[in-house]
PDB file of C-alpha atoms in Angstrom:
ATOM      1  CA  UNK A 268       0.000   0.000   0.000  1.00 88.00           C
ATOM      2  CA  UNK A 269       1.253   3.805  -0.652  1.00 93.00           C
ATOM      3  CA  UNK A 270       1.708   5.996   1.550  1.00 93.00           C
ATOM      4  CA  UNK A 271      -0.874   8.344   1.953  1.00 95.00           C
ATOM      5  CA  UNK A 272      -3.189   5.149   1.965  1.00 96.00           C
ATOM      6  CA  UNK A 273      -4.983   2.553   4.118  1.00 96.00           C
ATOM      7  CA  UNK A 274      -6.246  -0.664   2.878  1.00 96.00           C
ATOM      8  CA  UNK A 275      -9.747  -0.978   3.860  1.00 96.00           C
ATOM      9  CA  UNK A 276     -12.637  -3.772   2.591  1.00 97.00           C
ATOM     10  CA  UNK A 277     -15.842  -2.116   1.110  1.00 95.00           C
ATOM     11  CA  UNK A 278     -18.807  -4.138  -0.129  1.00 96.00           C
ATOM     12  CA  UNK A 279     -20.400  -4.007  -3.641  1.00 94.00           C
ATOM     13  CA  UNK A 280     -23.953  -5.190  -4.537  1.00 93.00           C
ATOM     14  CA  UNK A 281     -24.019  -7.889  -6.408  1.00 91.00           C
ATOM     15  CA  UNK A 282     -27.914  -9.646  -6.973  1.00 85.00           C
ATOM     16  CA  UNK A 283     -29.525 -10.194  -3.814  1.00 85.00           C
ATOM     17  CA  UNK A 284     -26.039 -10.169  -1.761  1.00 93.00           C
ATOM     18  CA  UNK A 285     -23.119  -7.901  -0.874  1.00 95.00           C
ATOM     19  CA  UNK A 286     -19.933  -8.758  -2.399  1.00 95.00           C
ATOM     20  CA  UNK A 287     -16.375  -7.662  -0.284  1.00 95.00           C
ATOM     21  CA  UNK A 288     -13.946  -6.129  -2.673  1.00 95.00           C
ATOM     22  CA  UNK A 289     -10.322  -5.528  -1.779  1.00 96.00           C
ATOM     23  CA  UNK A 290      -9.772  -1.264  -1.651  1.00 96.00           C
ATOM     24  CA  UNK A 291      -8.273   1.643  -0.226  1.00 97.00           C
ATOM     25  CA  UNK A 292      -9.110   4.750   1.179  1.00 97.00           C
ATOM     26  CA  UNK A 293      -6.874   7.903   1.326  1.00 96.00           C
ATOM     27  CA  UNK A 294      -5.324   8.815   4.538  1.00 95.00           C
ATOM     28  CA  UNK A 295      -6.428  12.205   6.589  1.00 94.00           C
ATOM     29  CA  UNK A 296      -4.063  13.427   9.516  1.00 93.00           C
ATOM     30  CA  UNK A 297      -3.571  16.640  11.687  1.00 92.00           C
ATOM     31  CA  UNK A 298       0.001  17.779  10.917  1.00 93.00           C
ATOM     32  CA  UNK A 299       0.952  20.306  14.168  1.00 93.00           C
ATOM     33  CA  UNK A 300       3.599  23.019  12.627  1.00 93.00           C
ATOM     34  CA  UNK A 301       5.920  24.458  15.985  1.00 93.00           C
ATOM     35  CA  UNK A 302       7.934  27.416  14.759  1.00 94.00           C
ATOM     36  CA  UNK A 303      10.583  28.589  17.011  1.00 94.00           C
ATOM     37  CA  UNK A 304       9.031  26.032  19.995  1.00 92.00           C
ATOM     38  CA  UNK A 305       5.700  28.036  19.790  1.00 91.00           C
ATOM     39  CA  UNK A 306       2.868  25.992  18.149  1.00 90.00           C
ATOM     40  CA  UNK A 307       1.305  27.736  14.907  1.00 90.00           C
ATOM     41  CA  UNK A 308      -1.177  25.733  13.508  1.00 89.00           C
ATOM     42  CA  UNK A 309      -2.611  22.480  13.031  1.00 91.00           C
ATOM     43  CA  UNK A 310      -3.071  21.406   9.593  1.00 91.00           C
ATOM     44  CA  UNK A 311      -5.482  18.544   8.710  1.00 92.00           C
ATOM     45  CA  UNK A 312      -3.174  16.756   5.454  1.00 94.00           C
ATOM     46  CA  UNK A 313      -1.905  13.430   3.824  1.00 95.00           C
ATOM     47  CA  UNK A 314       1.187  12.463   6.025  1.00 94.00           C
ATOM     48  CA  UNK A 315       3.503  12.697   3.025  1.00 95.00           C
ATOM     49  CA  UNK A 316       5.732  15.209   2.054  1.00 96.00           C
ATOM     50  CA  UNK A 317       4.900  17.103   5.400  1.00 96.00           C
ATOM     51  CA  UNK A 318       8.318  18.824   5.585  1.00 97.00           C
ATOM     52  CA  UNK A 319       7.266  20.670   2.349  1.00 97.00           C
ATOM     53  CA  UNK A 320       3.923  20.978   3.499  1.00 97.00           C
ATOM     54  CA  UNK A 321       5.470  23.525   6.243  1.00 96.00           C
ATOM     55  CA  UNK A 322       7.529  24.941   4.662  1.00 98.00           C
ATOM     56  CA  UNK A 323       5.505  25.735   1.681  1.00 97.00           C
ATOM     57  CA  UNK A 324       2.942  26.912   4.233  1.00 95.00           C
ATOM     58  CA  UNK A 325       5.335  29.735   6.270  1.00 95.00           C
ATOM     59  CA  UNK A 326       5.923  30.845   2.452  1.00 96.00           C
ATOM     60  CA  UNK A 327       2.995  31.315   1.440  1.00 93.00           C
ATOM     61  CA  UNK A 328       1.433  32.619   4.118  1.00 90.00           C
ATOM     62  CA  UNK A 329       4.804  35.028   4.397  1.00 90.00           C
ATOM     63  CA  UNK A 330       6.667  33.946   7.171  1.00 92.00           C
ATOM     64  CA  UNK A 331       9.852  33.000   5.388  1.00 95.00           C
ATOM     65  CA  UNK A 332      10.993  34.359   1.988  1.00 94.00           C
ATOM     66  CA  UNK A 333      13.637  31.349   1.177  1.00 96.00           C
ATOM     67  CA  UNK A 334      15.320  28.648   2.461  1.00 97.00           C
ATOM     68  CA  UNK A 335      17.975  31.164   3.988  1.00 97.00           C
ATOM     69  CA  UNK A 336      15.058  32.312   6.433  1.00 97.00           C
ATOM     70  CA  UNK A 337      15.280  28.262   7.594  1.00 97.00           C
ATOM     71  CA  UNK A 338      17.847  27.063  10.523  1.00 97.00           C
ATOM     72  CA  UNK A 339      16.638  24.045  11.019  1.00 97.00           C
ATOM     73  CA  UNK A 340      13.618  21.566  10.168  1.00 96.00           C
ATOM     74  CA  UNK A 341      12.715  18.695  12.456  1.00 95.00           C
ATOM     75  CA  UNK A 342       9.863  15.628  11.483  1.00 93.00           C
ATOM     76  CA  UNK A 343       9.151  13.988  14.816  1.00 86.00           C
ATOM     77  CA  UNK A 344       9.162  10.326  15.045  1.00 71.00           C
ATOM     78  CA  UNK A 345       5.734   9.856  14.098  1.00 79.00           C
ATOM     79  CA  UNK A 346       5.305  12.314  11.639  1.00 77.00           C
ATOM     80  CA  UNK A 347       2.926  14.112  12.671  1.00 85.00           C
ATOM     81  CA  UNK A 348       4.496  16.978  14.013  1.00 93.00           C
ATOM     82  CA  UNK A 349       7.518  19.612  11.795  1.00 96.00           C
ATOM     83  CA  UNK A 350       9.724  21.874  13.908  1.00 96.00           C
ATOM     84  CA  UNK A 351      10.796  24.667  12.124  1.00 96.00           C
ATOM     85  CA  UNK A 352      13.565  26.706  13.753  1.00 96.00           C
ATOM     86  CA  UNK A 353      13.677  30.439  12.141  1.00 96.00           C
ATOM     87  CA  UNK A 354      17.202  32.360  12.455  1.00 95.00           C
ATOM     88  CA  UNK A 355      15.543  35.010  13.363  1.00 90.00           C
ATOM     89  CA  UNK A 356      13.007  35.472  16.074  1.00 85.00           C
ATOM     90  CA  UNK A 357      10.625  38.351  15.415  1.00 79.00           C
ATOM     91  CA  UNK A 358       8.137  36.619  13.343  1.00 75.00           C
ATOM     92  CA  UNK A 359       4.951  38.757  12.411  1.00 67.00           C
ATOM     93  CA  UNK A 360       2.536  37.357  14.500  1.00 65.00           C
ATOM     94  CA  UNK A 361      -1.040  36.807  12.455  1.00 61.00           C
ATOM     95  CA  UNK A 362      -3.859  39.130  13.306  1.00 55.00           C
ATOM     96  CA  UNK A 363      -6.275  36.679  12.737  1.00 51.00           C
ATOM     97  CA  UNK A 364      -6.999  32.457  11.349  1.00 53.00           C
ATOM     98  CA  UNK A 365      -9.201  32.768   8.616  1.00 44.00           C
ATOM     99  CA  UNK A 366     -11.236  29.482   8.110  1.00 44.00           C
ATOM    100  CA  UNK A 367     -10.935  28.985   4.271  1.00 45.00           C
ATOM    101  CA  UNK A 368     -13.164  26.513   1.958  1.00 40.00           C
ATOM    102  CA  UNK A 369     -10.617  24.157   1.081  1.00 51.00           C
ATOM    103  CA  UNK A 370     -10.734  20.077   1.726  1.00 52.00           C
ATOM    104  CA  UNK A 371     -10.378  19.276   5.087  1.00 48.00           C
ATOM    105  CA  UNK A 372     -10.857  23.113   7.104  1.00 50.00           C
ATOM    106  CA  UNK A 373      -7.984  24.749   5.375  1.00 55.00           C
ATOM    107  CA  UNK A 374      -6.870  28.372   7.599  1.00 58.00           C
ATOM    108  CA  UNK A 375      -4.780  31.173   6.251  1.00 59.00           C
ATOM    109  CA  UNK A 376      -3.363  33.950   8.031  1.00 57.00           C
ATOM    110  CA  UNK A 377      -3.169  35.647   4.531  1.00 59.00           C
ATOM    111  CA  UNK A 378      -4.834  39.040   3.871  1.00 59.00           C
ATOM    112  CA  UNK A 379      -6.340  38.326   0.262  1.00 63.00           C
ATOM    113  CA  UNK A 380      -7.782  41.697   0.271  1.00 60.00           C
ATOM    114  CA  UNK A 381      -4.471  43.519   0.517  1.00 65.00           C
ATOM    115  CA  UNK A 382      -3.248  45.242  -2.627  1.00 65.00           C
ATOM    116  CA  UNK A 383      -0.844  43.235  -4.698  1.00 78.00           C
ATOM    117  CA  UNK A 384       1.004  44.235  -8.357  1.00 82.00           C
ATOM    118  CA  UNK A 385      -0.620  42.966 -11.442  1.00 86.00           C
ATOM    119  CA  UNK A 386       1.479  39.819 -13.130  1.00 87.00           C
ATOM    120  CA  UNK A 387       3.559  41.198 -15.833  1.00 84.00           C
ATOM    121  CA  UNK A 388       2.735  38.980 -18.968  1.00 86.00           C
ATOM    122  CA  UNK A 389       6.238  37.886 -19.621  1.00 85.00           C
ATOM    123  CA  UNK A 390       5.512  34.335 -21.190  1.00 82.00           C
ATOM    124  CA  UNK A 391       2.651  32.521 -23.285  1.00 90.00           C
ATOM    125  CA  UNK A 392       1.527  28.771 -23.330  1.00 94.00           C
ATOM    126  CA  UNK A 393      -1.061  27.603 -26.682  1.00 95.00           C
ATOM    127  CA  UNK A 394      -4.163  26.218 -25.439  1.00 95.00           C
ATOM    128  CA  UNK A 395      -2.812  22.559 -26.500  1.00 95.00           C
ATOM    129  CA  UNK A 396      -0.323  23.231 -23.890  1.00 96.00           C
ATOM    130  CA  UNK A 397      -2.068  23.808 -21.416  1.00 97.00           C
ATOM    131  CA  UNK A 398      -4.076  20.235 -21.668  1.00 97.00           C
ATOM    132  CA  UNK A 399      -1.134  18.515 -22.366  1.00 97.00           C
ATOM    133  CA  UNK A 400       0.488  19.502 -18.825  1.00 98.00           C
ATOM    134  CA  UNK A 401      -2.819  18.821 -17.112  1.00 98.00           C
ATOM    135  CA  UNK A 402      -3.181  15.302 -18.093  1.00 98.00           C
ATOM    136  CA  UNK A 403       0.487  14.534 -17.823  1.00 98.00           C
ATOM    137  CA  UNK A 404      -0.268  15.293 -14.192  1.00 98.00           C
ATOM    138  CA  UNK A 405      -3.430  13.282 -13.922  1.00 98.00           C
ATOM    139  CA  UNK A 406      -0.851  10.552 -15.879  1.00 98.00           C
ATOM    140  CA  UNK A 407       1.348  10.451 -12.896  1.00 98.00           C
ATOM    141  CA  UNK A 408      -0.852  10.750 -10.074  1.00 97.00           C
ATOM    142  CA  UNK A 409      -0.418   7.766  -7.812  1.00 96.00           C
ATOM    143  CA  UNK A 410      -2.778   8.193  -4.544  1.00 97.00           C
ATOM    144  CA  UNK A 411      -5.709   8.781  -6.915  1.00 96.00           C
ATOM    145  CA  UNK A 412      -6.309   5.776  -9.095  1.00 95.00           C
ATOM    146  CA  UNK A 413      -6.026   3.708  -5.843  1.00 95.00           C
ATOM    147  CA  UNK A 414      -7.760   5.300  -3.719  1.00 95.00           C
ATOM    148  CA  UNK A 415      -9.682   8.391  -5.215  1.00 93.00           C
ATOM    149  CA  UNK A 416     -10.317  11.471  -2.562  1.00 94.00           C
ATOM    150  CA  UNK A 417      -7.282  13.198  -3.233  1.00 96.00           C
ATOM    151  CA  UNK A 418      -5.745  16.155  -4.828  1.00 97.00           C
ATOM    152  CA  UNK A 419      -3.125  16.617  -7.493  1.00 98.00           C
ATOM    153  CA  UNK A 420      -1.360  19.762  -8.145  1.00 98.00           C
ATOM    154  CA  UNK A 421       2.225  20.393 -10.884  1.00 98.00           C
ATOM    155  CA  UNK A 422       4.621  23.436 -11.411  1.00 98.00           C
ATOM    156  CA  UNK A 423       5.153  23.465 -15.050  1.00 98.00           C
ATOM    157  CA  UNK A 424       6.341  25.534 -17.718  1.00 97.00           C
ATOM    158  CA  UNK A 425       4.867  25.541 -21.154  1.00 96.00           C
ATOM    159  CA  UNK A 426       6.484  22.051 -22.012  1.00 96.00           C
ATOM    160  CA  UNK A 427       7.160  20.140 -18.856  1.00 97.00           C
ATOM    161  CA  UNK A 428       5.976  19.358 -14.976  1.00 98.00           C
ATOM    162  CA  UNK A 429       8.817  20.708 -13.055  1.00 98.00           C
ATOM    163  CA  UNK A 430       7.210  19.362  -9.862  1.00 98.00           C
ATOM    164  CA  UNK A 431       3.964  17.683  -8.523  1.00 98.00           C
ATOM    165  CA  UNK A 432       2.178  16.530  -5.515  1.00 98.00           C
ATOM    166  CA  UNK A 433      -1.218  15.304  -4.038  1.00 98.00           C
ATOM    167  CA  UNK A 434      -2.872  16.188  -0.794  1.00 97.00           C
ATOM    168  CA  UNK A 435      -6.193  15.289   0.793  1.00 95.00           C
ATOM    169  CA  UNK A 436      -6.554  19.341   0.960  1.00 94.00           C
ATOM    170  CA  UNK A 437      -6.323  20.450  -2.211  1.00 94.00           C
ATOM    171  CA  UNK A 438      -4.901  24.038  -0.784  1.00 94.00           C
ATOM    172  CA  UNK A 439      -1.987  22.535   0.854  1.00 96.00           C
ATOM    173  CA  UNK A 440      -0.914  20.639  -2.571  1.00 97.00           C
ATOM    174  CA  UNK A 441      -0.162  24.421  -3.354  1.00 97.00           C
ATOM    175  CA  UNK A 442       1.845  24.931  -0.159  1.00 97.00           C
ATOM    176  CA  UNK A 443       3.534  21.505  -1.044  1.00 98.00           C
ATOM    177  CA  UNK A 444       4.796  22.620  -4.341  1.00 98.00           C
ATOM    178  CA  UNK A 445       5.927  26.218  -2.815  1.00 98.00           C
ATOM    179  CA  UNK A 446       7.900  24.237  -0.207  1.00 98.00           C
ATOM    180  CA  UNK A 447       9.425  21.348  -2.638  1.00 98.00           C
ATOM    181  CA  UNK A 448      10.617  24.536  -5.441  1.00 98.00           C
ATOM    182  CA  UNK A 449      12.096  26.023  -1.612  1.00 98.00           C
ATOM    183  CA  UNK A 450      14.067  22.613  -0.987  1.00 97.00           C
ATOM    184  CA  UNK A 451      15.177  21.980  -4.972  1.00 97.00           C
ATOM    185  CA  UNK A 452      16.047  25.859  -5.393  1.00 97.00           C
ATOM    186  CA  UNK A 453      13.333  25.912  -8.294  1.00 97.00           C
ATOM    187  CA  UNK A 454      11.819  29.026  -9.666  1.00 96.00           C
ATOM    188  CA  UNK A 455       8.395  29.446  -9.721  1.00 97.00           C
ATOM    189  CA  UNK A 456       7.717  33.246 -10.782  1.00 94.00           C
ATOM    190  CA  UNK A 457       5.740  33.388 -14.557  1.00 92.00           C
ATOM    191  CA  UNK A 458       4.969  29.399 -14.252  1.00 96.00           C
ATOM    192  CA  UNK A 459       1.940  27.696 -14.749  1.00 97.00           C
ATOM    193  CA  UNK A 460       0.134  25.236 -11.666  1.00 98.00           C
ATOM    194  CA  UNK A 461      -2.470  22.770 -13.242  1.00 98.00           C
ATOM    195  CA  UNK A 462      -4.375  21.103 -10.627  1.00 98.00           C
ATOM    196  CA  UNK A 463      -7.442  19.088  -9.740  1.00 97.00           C
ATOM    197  CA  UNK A 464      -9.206  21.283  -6.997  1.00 95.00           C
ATOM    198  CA  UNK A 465     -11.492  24.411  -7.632  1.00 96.00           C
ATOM    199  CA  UNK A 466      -9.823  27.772  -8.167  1.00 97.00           C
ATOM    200  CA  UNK A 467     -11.097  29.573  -4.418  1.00 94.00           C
ATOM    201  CA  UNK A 468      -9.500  32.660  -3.217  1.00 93.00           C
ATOM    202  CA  UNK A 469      -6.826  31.051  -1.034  1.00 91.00           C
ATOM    203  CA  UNK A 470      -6.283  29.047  -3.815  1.00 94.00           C
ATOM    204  CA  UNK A 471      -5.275  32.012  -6.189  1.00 95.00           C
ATOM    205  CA  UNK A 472      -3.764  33.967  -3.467  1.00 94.00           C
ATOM    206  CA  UNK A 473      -0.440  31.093  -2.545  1.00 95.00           C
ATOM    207  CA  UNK A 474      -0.567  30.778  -6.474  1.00 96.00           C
ATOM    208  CA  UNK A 475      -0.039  34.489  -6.735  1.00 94.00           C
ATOM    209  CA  UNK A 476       2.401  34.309  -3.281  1.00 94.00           C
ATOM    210  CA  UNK A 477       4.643  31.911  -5.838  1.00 96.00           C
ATOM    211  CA  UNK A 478       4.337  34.294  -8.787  1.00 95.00           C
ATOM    212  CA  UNK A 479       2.781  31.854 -10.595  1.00 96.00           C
ATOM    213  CA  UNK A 480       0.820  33.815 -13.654  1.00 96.00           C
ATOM    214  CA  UNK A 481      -1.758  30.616 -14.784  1.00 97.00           C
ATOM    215  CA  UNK A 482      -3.589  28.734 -12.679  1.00 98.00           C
ATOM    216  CA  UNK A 483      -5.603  25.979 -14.677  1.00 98.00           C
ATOM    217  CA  UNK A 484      -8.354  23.326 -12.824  1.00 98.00           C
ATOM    218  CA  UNK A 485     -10.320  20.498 -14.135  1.00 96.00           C
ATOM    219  CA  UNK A 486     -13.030  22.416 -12.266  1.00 96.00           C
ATOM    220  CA  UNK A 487     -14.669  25.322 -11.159  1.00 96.00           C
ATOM    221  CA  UNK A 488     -13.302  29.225  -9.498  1.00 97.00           C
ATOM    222  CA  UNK A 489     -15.109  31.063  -7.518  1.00 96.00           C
ATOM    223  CA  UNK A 490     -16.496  34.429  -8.233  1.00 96.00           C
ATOM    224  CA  UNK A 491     -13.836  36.100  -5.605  1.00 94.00           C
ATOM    225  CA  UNK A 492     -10.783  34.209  -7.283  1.00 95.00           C
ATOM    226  CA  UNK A 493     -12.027  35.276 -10.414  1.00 96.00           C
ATOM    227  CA  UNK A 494     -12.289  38.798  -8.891  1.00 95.00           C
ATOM    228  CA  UNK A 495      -8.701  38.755  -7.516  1.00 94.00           C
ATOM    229  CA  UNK A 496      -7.620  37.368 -10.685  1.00 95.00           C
ATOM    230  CA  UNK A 497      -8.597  40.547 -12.841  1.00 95.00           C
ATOM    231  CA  UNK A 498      -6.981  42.744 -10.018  1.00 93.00           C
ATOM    232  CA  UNK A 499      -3.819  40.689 -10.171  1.00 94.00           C
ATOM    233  CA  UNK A 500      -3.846  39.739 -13.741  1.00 95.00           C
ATOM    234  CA  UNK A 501      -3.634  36.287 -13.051  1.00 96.00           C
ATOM    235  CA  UNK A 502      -5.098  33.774 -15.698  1.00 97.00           C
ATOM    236  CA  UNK A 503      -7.802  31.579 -14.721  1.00 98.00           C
ATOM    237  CA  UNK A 504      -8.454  28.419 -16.735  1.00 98.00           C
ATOM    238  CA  UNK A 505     -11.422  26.024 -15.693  1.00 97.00           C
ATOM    239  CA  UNK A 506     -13.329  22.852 -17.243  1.00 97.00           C
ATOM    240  CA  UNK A 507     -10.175  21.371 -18.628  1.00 97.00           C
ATOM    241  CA  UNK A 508     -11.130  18.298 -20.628  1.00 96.00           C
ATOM    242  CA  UNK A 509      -9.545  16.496 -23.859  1.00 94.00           C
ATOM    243  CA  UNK A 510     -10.414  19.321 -26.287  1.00 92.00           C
ATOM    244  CA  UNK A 511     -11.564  22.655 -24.702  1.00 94.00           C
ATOM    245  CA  UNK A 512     -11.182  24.317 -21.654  1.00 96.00           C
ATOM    246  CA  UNK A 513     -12.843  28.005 -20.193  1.00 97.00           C
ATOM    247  CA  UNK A 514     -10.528  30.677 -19.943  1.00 97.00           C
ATOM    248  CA  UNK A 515     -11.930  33.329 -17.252  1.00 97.00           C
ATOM    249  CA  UNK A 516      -9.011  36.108 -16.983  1.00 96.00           C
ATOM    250  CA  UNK A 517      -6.435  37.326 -18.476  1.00 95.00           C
ATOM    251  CA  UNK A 518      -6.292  35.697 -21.743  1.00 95.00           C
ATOM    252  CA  UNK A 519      -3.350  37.438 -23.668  1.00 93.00           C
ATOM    253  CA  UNK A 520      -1.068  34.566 -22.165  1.00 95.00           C
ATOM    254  CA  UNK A 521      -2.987  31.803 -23.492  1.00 95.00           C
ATOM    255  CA  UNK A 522      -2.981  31.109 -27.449  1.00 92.00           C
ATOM    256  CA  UNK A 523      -5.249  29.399 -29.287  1.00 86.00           C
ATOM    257  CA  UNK A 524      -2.340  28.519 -32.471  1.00 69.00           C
ATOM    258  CA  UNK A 525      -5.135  25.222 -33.861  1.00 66.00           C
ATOM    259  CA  UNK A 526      -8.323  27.306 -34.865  1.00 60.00           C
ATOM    260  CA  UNK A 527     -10.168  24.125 -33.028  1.00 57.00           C
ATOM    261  CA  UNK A 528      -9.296  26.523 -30.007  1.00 62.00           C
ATOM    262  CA  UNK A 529     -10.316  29.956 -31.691  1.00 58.00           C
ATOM    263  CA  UNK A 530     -13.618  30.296 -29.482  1.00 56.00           C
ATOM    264  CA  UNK A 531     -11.585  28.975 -25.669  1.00 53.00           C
ATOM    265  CA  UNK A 532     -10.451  33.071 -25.105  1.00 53.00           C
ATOM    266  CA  UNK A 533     -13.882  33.679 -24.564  1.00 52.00           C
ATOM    267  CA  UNK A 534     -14.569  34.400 -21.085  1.00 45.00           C
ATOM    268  CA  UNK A 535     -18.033  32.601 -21.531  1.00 39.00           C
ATOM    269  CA  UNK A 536     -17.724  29.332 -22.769  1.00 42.00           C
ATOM    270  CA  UNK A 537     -20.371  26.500 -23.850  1.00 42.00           C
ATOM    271  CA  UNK A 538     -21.266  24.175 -20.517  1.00 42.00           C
ATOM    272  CA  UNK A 539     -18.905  20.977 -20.840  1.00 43.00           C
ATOM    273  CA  UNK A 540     -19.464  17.643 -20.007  1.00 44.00           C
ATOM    274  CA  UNK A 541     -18.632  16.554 -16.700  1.00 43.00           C
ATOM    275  CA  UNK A 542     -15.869  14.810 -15.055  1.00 48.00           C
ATOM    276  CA  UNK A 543     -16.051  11.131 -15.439  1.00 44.00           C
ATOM    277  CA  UNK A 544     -14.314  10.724 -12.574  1.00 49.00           C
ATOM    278  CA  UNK A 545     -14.920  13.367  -9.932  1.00 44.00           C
ATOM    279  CA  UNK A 546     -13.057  13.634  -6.788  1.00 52.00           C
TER     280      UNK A 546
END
């Protein structure tokens, strides 16, 4: 079994009788995050890549600015606990938790409404592009085809997934990324994120933490992501399937180059089919 898994026996119906089948279900536990010896927050999470998880988090949520900021990084025993020890002790303490809507209770200490510089448009990816990356992630994902009720999320550039993850929160797949670029020194300013979780505001805001300038979903934003988007200049993409997609914001980054894709820079596109596989 994977980690990030338990093996678990469900029953199907089959005639007049229940028939066992062999499964798995995706694991769910609260990851504590101590900084400096003072407890932070508790983050409900799939216990792997937890050291990332934290650190990812503290960047995003703009507690540390690189890897420099870290002295030391401890996993306990069990896992379910990451010491981080800062160099430097006067760490901005957050005026408030906000309860977000991601998987699981996510909290931020970020203020989304706080003014932020538009993305410069720097770099463009063709529509085709865009799907390709997407379903090269859902190619590689291993919790999901075992065990389904989980997240994937991949750093990419135009022609290749730089890095990728999957959480039971589909929030702190974001954080994950931000803290695996931290450890493998990888930019992330002007990249892309695909991922399988709807586009809500704390989404977009660690995507726009990481300078990330396209933000693409199988699914849905939310009318406040899309909002922040225009602000930031940040380009939405939703509804990714096969052959189309719905582009939302910012569209001068994303070209159509097959005329099959002429009518996706439309901020209003035709209703697609749904997921065949929702998580």
């Amino acid at each position: 079994m994977l980690p990030g898994a338990q093996p678990i026996v469900y029953l199907m119906p089959q005639a007049e009788d229940w028939s066992p089948v062999d499964g798995a279900v995706i694991e769910e536990t609260a990851v504590c995050l101590f900084v400096n010896g003072r407890e932070m927050v508790t983050l409900m999470a799939s216990p792997i890549e937890v050291e990332a998880l934290a650190l990812g988090f503290l960047y995003t949520e703009g507690f540390i600015h690189s890897m420099d900021d870290v002295a030391a990084l401890e996993l306990s025993r069990q896992g379910a606990c990451v010491d981080v020890w800062l160099h430097s002790d006067d760490i901005p303490q957050p005026r408030r938790v906000i309860r977000t809507s991601g998987c699981s209770g996510g909290v931020t200490f970020d203020d989304l409404t706080a003014a932020r510089e538009p993305t410069p448009v720097r770099a463009t990816l063709t529509a085709q592009q865009v799907i390709d990356r997407y379903f090269d992630l859902r190619s590689i994902e291993q919790l999901y085809p075992l065990a389904r009720g989980v997240h994937g999320s991949a750093l990419c550039t135009a022609d290749d997934l730089l890095l990728w993850t999957e959480d039971v929160g589909r929030h702190n797949t974001l954080d994950k990324l931000a803290g695996k670029a931290l450890q493998q020194h990888i930019p992330t300013g002007d990249r892309a994120i695909v991922t399988t979780g709807r586009i809500s505001s704390e989404m977009l805001g660690k995507a726009a933490k990481l300078g990330v300038s396209v933000i693409a979903s199988r699914t849905s934003p939310t009318h406040r992501s899309v909002a922040l988007a225009h602000a930031w200049n940040i380009t939405i993409i939703g509804y990714i399937r096969r052959d189309s997609f719905r582009l939302y914001t910012a569209p001068s980054r994303i070209v159509p180059a097959d005329p099959a894709f002429a009518a996706i820079a439309a901020t209003q596109a035709a209703p697609s089919q749904p997921d065949p596989a929702p998580k």
